[in-house]
CSV table of C-alpha atoms in Angstrom, one decimal:
chain,number,residue,atom,x,y,z
A,13,UNK,CA,0.0,0.0,0.0
A,14,UNK,CA,1.0,3.7,-0.2
A,15,UNK,CA,2.0,3.6,3.5
A,16,UNK,CA,4.6,0.9,2.9
A,17,UNK,CA,2.6,-2.0,4.4
A,18,UNK,CA,1.3,-5.1,2.7
A,19,UNK,CA,-2.3,-6.2,2.6
A,20,UNK,CA,-2.7,-10.0,2.8
A,21,UNK,CA,-5.8,-11.9,2.1
A,22,UNK,CA,-5.8,-15.5,3.4
A,23,UNK,CA,-7.5,-18.4,1.7
A,24,UNK,CA,-10.2,-18.1,4.3
A,25,UNK,CA,-10.8,-14.5,3.3
A,26,UNK,CA,-9.3,-12.9,6.3
A,27,UNK,CA,-7.5,-9.6,5.6
A,28,UNK,CA,-4.4,-8.8,7.5
A,29,UNK,CA,-1.7,-6.2,7.4
A,30,UNK,CA,2.0,-6.7,7.4
A,31,UNK,CA,3.6,-3.6,8.8
A,32,UNK,CA,7.1,-5.0,9.3
A,33,UNK,CA,8.6,-8.3,8.1
A,34,UNK,CA,7.8,-10.2,11.3
A,35,UNK,CA,4.6,-8.3,12.4
A,36,UNK,CA,1.3,-9.3,10.9
A,37,UNK,CA,-1.9,-7.8,12.3
A,38,UNK,CA,-5.5,-8.9,11.4
A,39,UNK,CA,-7.5,-6.1,9.9
A,40,UNK,CA,-10.5,-5.0,12.0
A,41,UNK,CA,-11.8,-2.5,9.4
A,42,UNK,CA,-11.8,-4.0,5.9
A,43,UNK,CA,-13.4,-0.8,4.4
A,44,UNK,CA,-10.3,1.2,5.4
A,45,UNK,CA,-8.1,-1.4,3.7
A,46,UNK,CA,-10.2,-1.3,0.6
A,47,UNK,CA,-9.9,2.5,0.6
A,48,UNK,CA,-6.1,2.2,0.9
A,49,UNK,CA,-6.1,-0.3,-1.9
A,50,UNK,CA,-8.1,2.0,-4.1
A,51,UNK,CA,-5.7,4.9,-3.3
A,52,UNK,CA,-2.8,2.7,-4.4
A,53,UNK,CA,-4.6,1.8,-7.7
A,54,UNK,CA,-5.3,5.5,-8.3
A,55,UNK,CA,-1.7,6.4,-7.6
A,56,UNK,CA,-0.4,3.8,-10.0
A,57,UNK,CA,-2.8,5.0,-12.7
A,58,UNK,CA,-1.6,8.6,-12.3
A,59,UNK,CA,2.0,7.4,-12.5
A,60,UNK,CA,1.2,5.5,-15.7
A,61,UNK,CA,-0.6,8.5,-17.2
A,62,UNK,CA,2.3,10.8,-16.3
A,63,UNK,CA,4.9,8.4,-17.8
A,64,UNK,CA,2.8,8.1,-20.9
A,65,UNK,CA,2.7,11.9,-21.4
A,66,UNK,CA,6.4,12.1,-20.7
A,67,UNK,CA,7.1,9.4,-23.3
A,68,UNK,CA,4.9,11.2,-25.8
A,69,UNK,CA,6.8,14.5,-25.3
A,70,UNK,CA,10.1,12.7,-25.6
A,71,UNK,CA,9.0,11.0,-28.8
A,72,UNK,CA,7.8,14.3,-30.3
A,73,UNK,CA,11.2,16.0,-29.4
A,74,UNK,CA,13.0,13.0,-31.0
A,75,UNK,CA,11.0,13.3,-34.2
A,76,UNK,CA,11.6,17.1,-34.3
A,77,UNK,CA,15.3,16.6,-33.8
A,78,UNK,CA,15.5,13.9,-36.5
A,79,UNK,CA,13.7,16.2,-38.9
A,80,UNK,CA,16.1,19.1,-38.1
A,81,UNK,CA,19.1,16.8,-38.6
A,82,UNK,CA,17.7,15.5,-41.9
A,83,UNK,CA,17.2,19.1,-43.1
A,84,UNK,CA,20.7,20.0,-42.0
A,85,UNK,CA,22.1,16.9,-43.8
A,86,UNK,CA,20.2,17.9,-47.0
A,87,UNK,CA,21.5,21.4,-46.8
A,88,UNK,CA,25.0,20.3,-46.3
A,89,UNK,CA,24.8,17.9,-49.2
A,90,UNK,CA,23.4,20.6,-51.4
A,91,UNK,CA,26.1,23.1,-50.4
A,92,UNK,CA,28.8,20.5,-50.8
A,93,UNK,CA,27.6,19.7,-54.3
A,94,UNK,CA,27.5,23.4,-55.2
A,95,UNK,CA,31.1,23.8,-53.9
A,96,UNK,CA,32.2,20.8,-55.9
A,97,UNK,CA,30.8,22.3,-59.1
A,98,UNK,CA,32.4,25.7,-58.4
A,99,UNK,CA,35.7,24.1,-57.6
A,100,UNK,CA,35.9,22.6,-61.1
A,101,UNK,CA,36.3,26.1,-62.6
A,102,UNK,CA,39.9,26.8,-63.6
A,103,UNK,CA,41.7,29.5,-61.7
A,104,UNK,CA,42.6,32.7,-63.5
A,105,UNK,CA,46.0,32.4,-65.2
A,106,UNK,CA,47.4,35.7,-66.5
A,107,UNK,CA,44.1,37.1,-67.6
A,108,UNK,CA,43.3,34.4,-70.2
A,109,UNK,CA,40.2,32.3,-70.3
A,110,UNK,CA,36.6,32.9,-69.6
A,111,UNK,CA,35.4,34.5,-66.4
A,112,UNK,CA,36.5,32.1,-63.7
A,113,UNK,CA,37.0,32.0,-60.0
A,114,UNK,CA,40.0,34.0,-58.8
A,115,UNK,CA,39.9,32.7,-55.3
A,116,UNK,CA,39.3,29.5,-53.4
A,117,UNK,CA,35.5,29.5,-53.1
A,118,UNK,CA,35.3,27.0,-50.2
A,119,UNK,CA,37.9,28.9,-48.2
A,120,UNK,CA,36.2,32.2,-48.8
A,121,UNK,CA,32.8,30.9,-47.6
A,122,UNK,CA,34.4,29.4,-44.5
A,123,UNK,CA,36.2,32.7,-43.7
A,124,UNK,CA,33.0,34.7,-44.3
A,125,UNK,CA,31.0,32.7,-41.7
A,126,UNK,CA,33.9,32.0,-39.3
A,127,UNK,CA,34.5,28.3,-40.0
A,128,UNK,CA,38.0,28.5,-41.4
A,129,UNK,CA,39.2,25.6,-39.2
A,130,UNK,CA,36.0,23.5,-39.3
A,131,UNK,CA,34.5,21.0,-41.6
A,132,UNK,CA,31.0,21.8,-42.9
A,133,UNK,CA,29.6,18.6,-41.4
A,134,UNK,CA,30.0,20.2,-38.0
A,135,UNK,CA,27.5,23.0,-38.8
A,136,UNK,CA,24.4,23.2,-36.6
A,137,UNK,CA,21.0,24.2,-37.9
A,138,UNK,CA,21.5,27.8,-36.8
A,139,UNK,CA,24.6,28.0,-39.0
A,140,UNK,CA,22.8,26.9,-42.2
A,141,UNK,CA,21.3,30.3,-42.8
A,142,UNK,CA,24.7,32.0,-42.4
A,143,UNK,CA,26.1,29.6,-45.0
A,144,UNK,CA,23.4,30.3,-47.5
A,145,UNK,CA,23.8,34.0,-47.1
A,146,UNK,CA,27.5,33.7,-47.5
A,147,UNK,CA,27.1,31.6,-50.6
A,148,UNK,CA,24.8,34.2,-52.1
A,149,UNK,CA,27.1,37.1,-51.3
A,150,UNK,CA,30.1,35.3,-52.9
A,151,UNK,CA,28.0,34.5,-56.0
A,152,UNK,CA,27.0,38.1,-56.4
A,153,UNK,CA,30.6,39.2,-56.1
A,154,UNK,CA,31.5,36.6,-58.8
A,155,UNK,CA,28.8,37.9,-61.1
A,156,UNK,CA,29.9,41.5,-60.6
A,157,UNK,CA,33.5,40.6,-61.4
A,158,UNK,CA,32.5,38.6,-64.4
A,159,UNK,CA,30.3,41.4,-65.8
A,160,UNK,CA,33.1,43.9,-65.2
A,161,UNK,CA,35.6,41.9,-67.3
A,162,UNK,CA,33.4,41.3,-70.3
């Protein structure tokens, strides 16, 4: 029961209380024992309900975190692919060739958002927006330089 004692019902239907391991007392008021038993059941139901709600909240948080990580991974994959494409452009050599990159694109992005010593896989979801803004700024600079040379 909630008070730490045990309620024992013998084969003969006699209710008794075990307050301590060696002390068993026959119950004189079965209604009080039933009320204690109902209180225990109510307490267990409340605990189960609270545990169920806590589990549901944890599952919702887990799902949200998985979705954020999936979005982060997709953004990183897209940025990595864009960088691979841009890294294929030849570097400017003595003013010959088409309008090309005249700097290390990946390094420039990392410098612009403060990740010069980190790999892009360590970016958090808050950093993704900074990366996208930096990519757009660098692209605008490239377009301006390319238009100025033609």
